């Protein structure tokens, strides 16, 4: 039982090369992008949805920007 707890602790609090998400680059505001991030596509770049304010997200929707997962 202690072994399962230890493994669970390691999985939750540390990463291994197998679980590390691959970096993709930066968005227009300079935020780091990794695989699995949700973004809006703007021209030839991305906008990270996680860091956008609610009003910015609404503006992106009004502009009909494509929503994509990296």
Coordinates of C-alpha atoms in Angstrom, one line a residue:
X1 CA 0.0 0.0 0.0
X2 CA 2.8 2.4 0.8
X3 CA 4.3 1.8 -2.6
X4 CA 1.1 2.8 -4.4
X5 CA 0.9 6.0 -2.3
X6 CA 4.5 6.8 -3.1
X7 CA 4.0 6.3 -6.9
X8 CA 0.8 8.4 -6.8
X9 CA 2.7 11.2 -4.9
X10 CA 5.5 11.1 -7.5
X11 CA 3.0 11.2 -10.4
X12 CA 1.1 14.2 -9.0
X13 CA 4.1 16.3 -7.9
X14 CA 6.9 15.5 -10.4
X15 CA 7.2 14.9 -14.1
X16 CA 9.1 12.5 -16.2
X17 CA 10.4 13.0 -19.7
X18 CA 7.5 10.8 -20.9
X19 CA 4.8 13.0 -19.2
X20 CA 6.5 16.3 -20.0
X21 CA 4.4 18.3 -22.5
X22 CA 6.4 19.4 -25.6
X23 CA 6.8 23.2 -26.0
X24 CA 5.3 24.7 -29.1
X25 CA 6.4 28.3 -28.9
X26 CA 4.9 31.5 -27.7
X27 CA 1.7 33.3 -28.3
X28 CA 1.3 37.0 -29.4
X29 CA 1.5 38.1 -25.7
X30 CA 4.7 36.1 -25.0
X31 CA 3.0 33.2 -23.0
X32 CA 4.6 29.8 -23.5
X33 CA 2.5 27.3 -25.5
X34 CA 2.7 23.5 -24.9
X35 CA 0.9 20.6 -26.5
X36 CA -2.7 20.4 -25.4
X37 CA -3.2 24.2 -24.9
X38 CA -6.4 25.7 -26.3
X39 CA -5.7 28.7 -28.5
X40 CA -7.3 31.1 -30.9
X41 CA -5.6 31.3 -34.3
X42 CA -4.9 34.9 -35.3
X43 CA -3.2 35.4 -38.7
X44 CA 0.0 33.4 -38.4
X45 CA 0.1 33.2 -34.6
X46 CA -1.8 32.1 -31.6
X47 CA -3.6 33.6 -28.6
X48 CA -3.6 31.4 -25.4
X49 CA -7.2 31.2 -24.2
X50 CA -6.1 30.3 -20.6
X51 CA -4.5 33.7 -20.2
X52 CA -7.1 35.8 -21.9
X53 CA -9.6 38.0 -20.1
X54 CA -13.3 37.3 -20.6
X55 CA -13.7 40.4 -22.8
X56 CA -10.8 39.3 -24.9
X57 CA -12.4 35.8 -25.4
X58 CA -15.7 37.5 -26.4
X59 CA -13.9 39.7 -28.9
X60 CA -12.1 36.7 -30.4
X61 CA -15.5 35.0 -30.8
X62 CA -16.9 38.1 -32.5
X63 CA -14.0 38.2 -34.8
X64 CA -14.7 34.5 -35.6
X65 CA -11.2 33.4 -34.8
X66 CA -10.6 29.6 -35.1
X67 CA -10.4 27.8 -31.8
X68 CA -7.7 25.0 -31.8
X69 CA -6.0 22.6 -29.4
X70 CA -2.3 22.4 -30.0

